[in-house]
């Protein structure tokens, strides 16, 4: 209650409800981005976006160049996959993805060549701040879209939705505002933060290109107020551009589309699964994706590397590493971050609020992984489920105004229709309810399981009828 | 579901390809606010300290004896219930039975026989909570169930109030003693406003001092333990009702301030009506619940046979909670999910 009052008085942009987890960004927020080039084999999965997985377009044991397309599929919801280093491929294998449920898919192993695996001065060109000569309007919108598709860009905030499809103009559903998401509300993660500090000009150019492609008039960059240096850098870079910087309250889940749009624009996005930001004329793009757009369109550079925050008390040297897609967690953690400490008990692909755990370090970094958090026993929560005492905190803190306890109860008793009556499908799985629950009921886990079960039941039903 | 069980024996992790070293697998989030049921109950007890302190001053030993007796009764019933249901005794330690006992004690007259108080605590937990399935599942506020039981079994003891040492020292007649509400119902002289706020009047153990209840209650609201909705709706409704009655018949009914500061009103608004389990969980439901309690309390006070009606009001509204919840299910932020 006090926190809510303080937030009202602060005048910062915010949404209703939500929680205030510890930030814990100090481990890595001042660590400059470093290039990491693995020497061991990469594993490049064919499924790194929402939609059907790509098919390999190269033969096994083929020498391939950096940036060469190695996987693609002819489907609207897809993005091609590039060789992230120069090297030699091998037979396709099956790998576990660092995602919820340990999904498995085909992956192409890539042995990096000993010399020149990565283009020269790659870090300098990635963080190149000289974009003055670029005139976004000289590109045709279709050209931008084509180049974004060719660059293999997907939403880097974690949802991995193909960016080109999001920005493609649709005459029936015009877009008036482009919202750049630099909230990075997940505790621990600092990848977007560092990129905003170290290459704000690239982000602004990407924003201009995306705005032009989508046909939006307004462009807003939303940042949480706990990143003053990023706000400063972007403000400086945005001079001369028609860009607004929206400073938001530091609150979880500020970076969720359904929270960020009401916070910044005051518009209400219709409930999931059918409602989209597009319904209210908004497209939300992550800042890292915007940077990728600038590189893909202006410099014809494909999406091969991304900044990954390796952090947590379980690693010896937390930092932000520019990592090629397909690098194994084990190599990134061992070689770049100094390895895990003996107390490390949990490894997350992402931050602690929504990041799924990985069972071992044999999984590759994929396009949607913005961080690896290695947690020790003391910094993780320990759950001992006790009966619900109906305190109502999950309801009071749910940013989507759902009743998590009721949904979870219904799912516990396998009453999926009842769970749907309480709008189970609208849940964004942000985890505020689990975080706040004094009875330590893993509410988000129940709801996730329920949604999954419901999906399986629907598919079965369709198959039988 | 809980990764703590996995933590105890990492060797038994059900992972096929854990490699040289397996890590814990659990569902996010991996952070928690650290609130526990036990902690919430502790904060409620902490908020009751000002009231207890005042009860000690007013009623001396009987405050301690009654509180200990009800808590002992509540804990005994909880432990027995766990034994009978073959559950572990963790619910004894979560503090909920202690809170129930304390609330029951605070709503009993100080002259009550401790055996009766012990019985009240036992019955409250046994019939109010255990039979419904323990913590979180009860329909009615256990403390009020215990009090209702005592009210049925020992009606005379529950309404007899004797003046205490601080009051006799202040010159109150030592043979008869009326609570402010009884005085109001019988059209007798009313205590002064300052006495009502401070609590220098007759009444139940923890109900005499409005100011002590307010301090504890505000602490709970600010700490986020109690919702502000029930107390606000309750006090507002009761106040408006009392004031209207006062305007209609100024001689028969004292005004809003009298009713808000007398009897169980302040204590009940912050400590009984905010009880989680018996009240609705939905924000609007809590407002309706509070308003309903406030209305019923005033109806019973002004038109009923009893001078005070908090217990009945709570029990009646408890029974309406499922209905209230059904009609106040919140709409999702982006509107109802389309089928």
mmCIF file of C-alpha atoms in Angstrom, chain A residues 212-456:
data_model
loop_
_atom_site.group_PDB
_atom_site.id
_atom_site.type_symbol
_atom_site.label_atom_id
_atom_site.label_comp_id
_atom_site.label_asym_id
_atom_site.label_seq_id
_atom_site.Cartn_x
_atom_site.Cartn_y
_atom_site.Cartn_z
ATOM 1 C CA UNK A 212 9.135 3.607 -41.073
ATOM 2 C CA UNK A 213 8.454 -0.047 -41.862
ATOM 3 C CA UNK A 214 5.411 -0.283 -39.613
ATOM 4 C CA UNK A 215 4.071 3.097 -40.687
ATOM 5 C CA UNK A 216 3.837 4.380 -37.140
ATOM 6 C CA UNK A 217 3.926 8.078 -36.312
ATOM 7 C CA UNK A 218 4.947 8.092 -32.681
ATOM 8 C CA UNK A 219 7.977 6.314 -31.344
ATOM 9 C CA UNK A 220 8.568 5.896 -27.644
ATOM 10 C CA UNK A 221 11.394 4.244 -25.766
ATOM 11 C CA UNK A 222 10.353 2.960 -22.352
ATOM 12 C CA UNK A 223 13.038 2.475 -19.697
ATOM 13 C CA UNK A 224 12.759 1.741 -15.992
ATOM 14 C CA UNK A 225 14.134 4.477 -13.791
ATOM 15 C CA UNK A 226 16.747 2.214 -12.194
ATOM 16 C CA UNK A 227 18.913 2.608 -15.325
ATOM 17 C CA UNK A 228 19.779 6.330 -15.238
ATOM 18 C CA UNK A 229 22.878 5.898 -17.432
ATOM 19 C CA UNK A 230 20.834 4.207 -20.160
ATOM 20 C CA UNK A 231 18.206 6.953 -20.010
ATOM 21 C CA UNK A 232 20.955 9.548 -20.292
ATOM 22 C CA UNK A 233 22.649 7.809 -23.220
ATOM 23 C CA UNK A 234 19.428 7.351 -25.161
ATOM 24 C CA UNK A 235 18.327 10.927 -24.530
ATOM 25 C CA UNK A 236 21.621 12.116 -25.959
ATOM 26 C CA UNK A 237 21.400 9.822 -28.950
ATOM 27 C CA UNK A 238 17.788 10.796 -29.610
ATOM 28 C CA UNK A 239 18.590 14.492 -30.090
ATOM 29 C CA UNK A 240 17.332 15.499 -33.499
ATOM 30 C CA UNK A 241 15.024 12.501 -33.737
ATOM 31 C CA UNK A 242 11.312 12.587 -33.119
ATOM 32 C CA UNK A 243 11.530 10.110 -30.247
ATOM 33 C CA UNK A 244 10.015 10.232 -26.775
ATOM 34 C CA UNK A 245 11.762 8.666 -23.800
ATOM 35 C CA UNK A 246 9.296 7.342 -21.229
ATOM 36 C CA UNK A 247 10.807 6.829 -17.795
ATOM 37 C CA UNK A 248 8.866 4.097 -16.021
ATOM 38 C CA UNK A 249 8.715 3.035 -12.405
ATOM 39 C CA UNK A 250 10.915 0.096 -11.484
ATOM 40 C CA UNK A 251 8.347 -2.578 -11.069
ATOM 41 C CA UNK A 252 7.819 -6.114 -12.219
ATOM 42 C CA UNK A 253 6.526 -6.991 -14.891
ATOM 43 C CA UNK A 254 6.979 -3.554 -16.477
ATOM 44 C CA UNK A 255 8.523 -5.153 -19.557
ATOM 45 C CA UNK A 256 5.425 -7.180 -20.368
ATOM 46 C CA UNK A 257 3.555 -5.764 -23.353
ATOM 47 C CA UNK A 258 0.267 -5.803 -21.516
ATOM 48 C CA UNK A 259 1.778 -3.743 -18.698
ATOM 49 C CA UNK A 260 4.058 -1.460 -20.694
ATOM 50 C CA UNK A 261 1.379 -0.264 -23.111
ATOM 51 C CA UNK A 262 -1.064 0.856 -20.388
ATOM 52 C CA UNK A 263 1.813 2.351 -18.383
ATOM 53 C CA UNK A 264 3.181 4.434 -21.232
ATOM 54 C CA UNK A 265 0.170 5.032 -23.459
ATOM 55 C CA UNK A 266 -2.787 4.388 -21.175
ATOM 56 C CA UNK A 267 -4.276 1.900 -23.637
ATOM 57 C CA UNK A 268 -5.674 -1.462 -22.605
ATOM 58 C CA UNK A 269 -4.628 -4.447 -24.667
ATOM 59 C CA UNK A 270 -7.449 -7.008 -25.020
ATOM 60 C CA UNK A 271 -6.880 -10.223 -23.086
ATOM 61 C CA UNK A 272 -4.699 -13.032 -24.356
ATOM 62 C CA UNK A 273 -4.719 -15.332 -26.213
ATOM 63 C CA UNK A 274 -6.603 -13.447 -28.927
ATOM 64 C CA UNK A 275 -5.845 -9.855 -28.009
ATOM 65 C CA UNK A 276 -2.603 -8.334 -29.301
ATOM 66 C CA UNK A 277 -0.951 -4.909 -28.970
ATOM 67 C CA UNK A 278 -1.844 -4.523 -32.639
ATOM 68 C CA UNK A 279 -5.498 -4.280 -31.594
ATOM 69 C CA UNK A 280 -4.739 -0.928 -29.978
ATOM 70 C CA UNK A 281 -2.429 0.262 -32.758
ATOM 71 C CA UNK A 282 0.851 -0.452 -31.021
ATOM 72 C CA UNK A 283 3.868 -2.535 -31.934
ATOM 73 C CA UNK A 284 6.336 -3.333 -29.165
ATOM 74 C CA UNK A 285 9.927 -4.086 -30.082
ATOM 75 C CA UNK A 286 12.746 -4.876 -27.701
ATOM 76 C CA UNK A 287 15.711 -2.463 -27.716
ATOM 77 C CA UNK A 288 18.147 -5.247 -28.595
ATOM 78 C CA UNK A 289 15.928 -6.217 -31.522
ATOM 79 C CA UNK A 290 15.939 -2.584 -32.672
ATOM 80 C CA UNK A 291 19.723 -2.653 -32.612
ATOM 81 C CA UNK A 292 19.589 -5.846 -34.648
ATOM 82 C CA UNK A 293 17.242 -4.183 -37.141
ATOM 83 C CA UNK A 294 19.722 -1.359 -37.694
ATOM 84 C CA UNK A 295 22.531 -3.844 -38.294
ATOM 85 C CA UNK A 296 20.458 -6.050 -40.554
ATOM 86 C CA UNK A 297 19.028 -3.286 -42.714
ATOM 87 C CA UNK A 298 21.906 -0.806 -42.951
ATOM 88 C CA UNK A 299 24.922 -3.095 -42.650
ATOM 89 C CA UNK A 300 23.367 -6.350 -43.929
ATOM 90 C CA UNK A 301 24.614 -8.121 -40.813
ATOM 91 C CA UNK A 302 22.594 -11.216 -39.822
ATOM 92 C CA UNK A 303 21.514 -12.079 -36.298
ATOM 93 C CA UNK A 304 24.431 -14.252 -35.243
ATOM 94 C CA UNK A 305 25.403 -12.850 -31.877
ATOM 95 C CA UNK A 306 23.516 -11.487 -28.939
ATOM 96 C CA UNK A 307 24.449 -9.978 -25.603
ATOM 97 C CA UNK A 308 23.965 -12.542 -22.860
ATOM 98 C CA UNK A 309 24.202 -11.592 -19.203
ATOM 99 C CA UNK A 310 25.877 -14.331 -17.203
ATOM 100 C CA UNK A 311 25.150 -13.531 -13.596
ATOM 101 C CA UNK A 312 24.117 -14.732 -10.190
ATOM 102 C CA UNK A 313 26.108 -15.603 -7.095
ATOM 103 C CA UNK A 314 26.846 -18.996 -8.620
ATOM 104 C CA UNK A 315 29.278 -17.690 -11.257
ATOM 105 C CA UNK A 316 32.740 -16.406 -10.501
ATOM 106 C CA UNK A 317 32.843 -13.509 -12.973
ATOM 107 C CA UNK A 318 29.428 -12.099 -13.843
ATOM 108 C CA UNK A 319 29.317 -10.001 -16.981
ATOM 109 C CA UNK A 320 27.696 -9.234 -20.311
ATOM 110 C CA UNK A 321 29.051 -11.295 -23.160
ATOM 111 C CA UNK A 322 28.455 -10.870 -26.861
ATOM 112 C CA UNK A 323 27.950 -14.527 -27.612
ATOM 113 C CA UNK A 324 27.378 -16.386 -30.883
ATOM 114 C CA UNK A 325 24.053 -18.227 -31.026
ATOM 115 C CA UNK A 326 24.630 -21.920 -30.451
ATOM 116 C CA UNK A 327 27.357 -21.537 -27.813
ATOM 117 C CA UNK A 328 26.861 -24.136 -25.138
ATOM 118 C CA UNK A 329 26.007 -22.824 -21.686
ATOM 119 C CA UNK A 330 28.890 -24.854 -20.300
ATOM 120 C CA UNK A 331 31.482 -23.147 -22.469
ATOM 121 C CA UNK A 332 30.104 -19.658 -21.952
ATOM 122 C CA UNK A 333 30.001 -20.093 -18.204
ATOM 123 C CA UNK A 334 33.359 -21.865 -17.941
ATOM 124 C CA UNK A 335 35.429 -19.786 -20.348
ATOM 125 C CA UNK A 336 33.858 -16.356 -20.122
ATOM 126 C CA UNK A 337 32.353 -16.169 -16.654
ATOM 127 C CA UNK A 338 34.995 -18.116 -14.808
ATOM 128 C CA UNK A 339 32.868 -21.190 -14.131
ATOM 129 C CA UNK A 340 30.287 -22.003 -11.524
ATOM 130 C CA UNK A 341 31.059 -22.005 -7.831
ATOM 131 C CA UNK A 342 30.595 -25.139 -5.789
ATOM 132 C CA UNK A 343 27.404 -23.757 -4.271
ATOM 133 C CA UNK A 344 25.604 -23.281 -7.590
ATOM 134 C CA UNK A 345 22.379 -25.261 -7.536
ATOM 135 C CA UNK A 346 20.224 -23.804 -10.281
ATOM 136 C CA UNK A 347 20.930 -22.536 -13.777
ATOM 137 C CA UNK A 348 18.281 -20.423 -15.439
ATOM 138 C CA UNK A 349 17.898 -19.508 -19.083
ATOM 139 C CA UNK A 350 16.860 -15.933 -18.357
ATOM 140 C CA UNK A 351 16.088 -14.117 -15.145
ATOM 141 C CA UNK A 352 14.671 -15.511 -11.916
ATOM 142 C CA UNK A 353 11.055 -14.459 -12.449
ATOM 143 C CA UNK A 354 10.330 -16.159 -15.768
ATOM 144 C CA UNK A 355 13.530 -17.979 -16.680
ATOM 145 C CA UNK A 356 13.128 -21.749 -16.943
ATOM 146 C CA UNK A 357 15.805 -23.933 -15.387
ATOM 147 C CA UNK A 358 18.112 -26.058 -17.480
ATOM 148 C CA UNK A 359 18.922 -29.528 -16.174
ATOM 149 C CA UNK A 360 22.543 -29.367 -17.316
ATOM 150 C CA UNK A 361 24.899 -27.033 -19.128
ATOM 151 C CA UNK A 362 24.792 -28.949 -22.380
ATOM 152 C CA UNK A 363 22.188 -26.650 -23.931
ATOM 153 C CA UNK A 364 22.938 -23.949 -26.489
ATOM 154 C CA UNK A 365 22.332 -20.214 -26.243
ATOM 155 C CA UNK A 366 19.459 -19.390 -28.589
ATOM 156 C CA UNK A 367 18.050 -16.158 -29.953
ATOM 157 C CA UNK A 368 15.636 -15.643 -27.071
ATOM 158 C CA UNK A 369 18.110 -16.138 -24.215
ATOM 159 C CA UNK A 370 19.154 -12.774 -22.830
ATOM 160 C CA UNK A 371 20.783 -14.092 -19.728
ATOM 161 C CA UNK A 372 22.017 -17.061 -17.797
ATOM 162 C CA UNK A 373 21.486 -16.808 -14.065
ATOM 163 C CA UNK A 374 23.349 -19.263 -11.891
ATOM 164 C CA UNK A 375 21.805 -19.234 -8.462
ATOM 165 C CA UNK A 376 23.085 -20.531 -5.182
ATOM 166 C CA UNK A 377 20.933 -22.018 -2.489
ATOM 167 C CA UNK A 378 20.602 -18.828 -0.422
ATOM 168 C CA UNK A 379 19.363 -16.597 -3.221
ATOM 169 C CA UNK A 380 16.603 -18.881 -4.456
ATOM 170 C CA UNK A 381 13.209 -19.301 -2.907
ATOM 171 C CA UNK A 382 12.308 -22.541 -1.208
ATOM 172 C CA UNK A 383 8.750 -23.566 -1.598
ATOM 173 C CA UNK A 384 6.808 -25.509 0.979
ATOM 174 C CA UNK A 385 3.264 -25.507 -0.194
ATOM 175 C CA UNK A 386 0.787 -24.956 2.626
ATOM 176 C CA UNK A 387 -2.978 -24.427 2.430
ATOM 177 C CA UNK A 388 -4.238 -21.207 0.875
ATOM 178 C CA UNK A 389 -5.248 -18.801 3.624
ATOM 179 C CA UNK A 390 -7.232 -16.654 1.207
ATOM 180 C CA UNK A 391 -5.215 -13.546 1.963
ATOM 181 C CA UNK A 392 -5.970 -12.298 -1.542
ATOM 182 C CA UNK A 393 -2.432 -11.094 -2.250
ATOM 183 C CA UNK A 394 -2.217 -12.925 -5.555
ATOM 184 C CA UNK A 395 -5.395 -11.159 -6.658
ATOM 185 C CA UNK A 396 -4.212 -7.805 -5.345
ATOM 186 C CA UNK A 397 -0.895 -8.115 -7.175
ATOM 187 C CA UNK A 398 -1.870 -9.805 -10.438
ATOM 188 C CA UNK A 399 -1.082 -7.257 -13.168
ATOM 189 C CA UNK A 400 -3.824 -8.782 -15.318
ATOM 190 C CA UNK A 401 -6.481 -8.669 -12.575
ATOM 191 C CA UNK A 402 -6.928 -12.436 -12.534
ATOM 192 C CA UNK A 403 -7.676 -14.645 -9.538
ATOM 193 C CA UNK A 404 -4.609 -16.918 -9.492
ATOM 194 C CA UNK A 405 -5.634 -18.798 -6.370
ATOM 195 C CA UNK A 406 -8.975 -19.765 -7.886
ATOM 196 C CA UNK A 407 -7.450 -20.799 -11.194
ATOM 197 C CA UNK A 408 -4.823 -22.871 -9.391
ATOM 198 C CA UNK A 409 -7.477 -24.487 -7.217
ATOM 199 C CA UNK A 410 -9.518 -25.450 -10.250
ATOM 200 C CA UNK A 411 -6.444 -26.866 -12.000
ATOM 201 C CA UNK A 412 -5.473 -28.818 -8.902
ATOM 202 C CA UNK A 413 -8.822 -30.548 -9.104
ATOM 203 C CA UNK A 414 -8.503 -30.919 -12.874
ATOM 204 C CA UNK A 415 -11.490 -28.678 -13.479
ATOM 205 C CA UNK A 416 -10.113 -27.040 -16.595
ATOM 206 C CA UNK A 417 -13.452 -25.578 -17.658
ATOM 207 C CA UNK A 418 -13.748 -23.858 -14.309
ATOM 208 C CA UNK A 419 -10.186 -22.586 -14.671
ATOM 209 C CA UNK A 420 -11.146 -21.130 -18.031
ATOM 210 C CA UNK A 421 -14.123 -19.445 -16.430
ATOM 211 C CA UNK A 422 -11.598 -17.637 -14.249
ATOM 212 C CA UNK A 423 -9.766 -16.645 -17.462
ATOM 213 C CA UNK A 424 -6.817 -19.000 -17.178
ATOM 214 C CA UNK A 425 -5.902 -18.305 -20.807
ATOM 215 C CA UNK A 426 -5.331 -14.595 -20.130
ATOM 216 C CA UNK A 427 -2.460 -15.372 -17.734
ATOM 217 C CA UNK A 428 0.943 -14.127 -18.912
ATOM 218 C CA UNK A 429 2.791 -16.410 -16.450
ATOM 219 C CA UNK A 430 4.767 -13.517 -15.014
ATOM 220 C CA UNK A 431 4.920 -15.223 -11.626
ATOM 221 C CA UNK A 432 3.846 -12.309 -9.416
ATOM 222 C CA UNK A 433 1.354 -14.600 -7.667
ATOM 223 C CA UNK A 434 3.935 -17.230 -6.756
ATOM 224 C CA UNK A 435 6.349 -14.534 -5.640
ATOM 225 C CA UNK A 436 3.884 -12.938 -3.262
ATOM 226 C CA UNK A 437 2.072 -16.012 -1.904
ATOM 227 C CA UNK A 438 2.572 -16.413 1.856
ATOM 228 C CA UNK A 439 1.303 -19.986 1.708
ATOM 229 C CA UNK A 440 4.072 -20.581 -0.860
ATOM 230 C CA UNK A 441 1.760 -22.171 -3.354
ATOM 231 C CA UNK A 442 3.499 -22.341 -6.758
ATOM 232 C CA UNK A 443 0.508 -20.655 -8.394
ATOM 233 C CA UNK A 444 2.253 -19.767 -11.647
ATOM 234 C CA UNK A 445 3.413 -23.340 -12.005
ATOM 235 C CA UNK A 446 -0.112 -24.667 -11.532
ATOM 236 C CA UNK A 447 -1.454 -22.244 -14.100
ATOM 237 C CA UNK A 448 1.318 -23.049 -16.557
ATOM 238 C CA UNK A 449 0.583 -26.740 -16.147
ATOM 239 C CA UNK A 450 -3.135 -26.108 -16.534
ATOM 240 C CA UNK A 451 -2.728 -24.142 -19.736
ATOM 241 C CA UNK A 452 -0.499 -26.860 -21.092
ATOM 242 C CA UNK A 453 -2.939 -29.591 -20.168
ATOM 243 C CA UNK A 454 -5.792 -27.654 -21.715
ATOM 244 C CA UNK A 455 -3.837 -27.284 -24.949
ATOM 245 C CA UNK A 456 -3.147 -31.011 -25.054
#
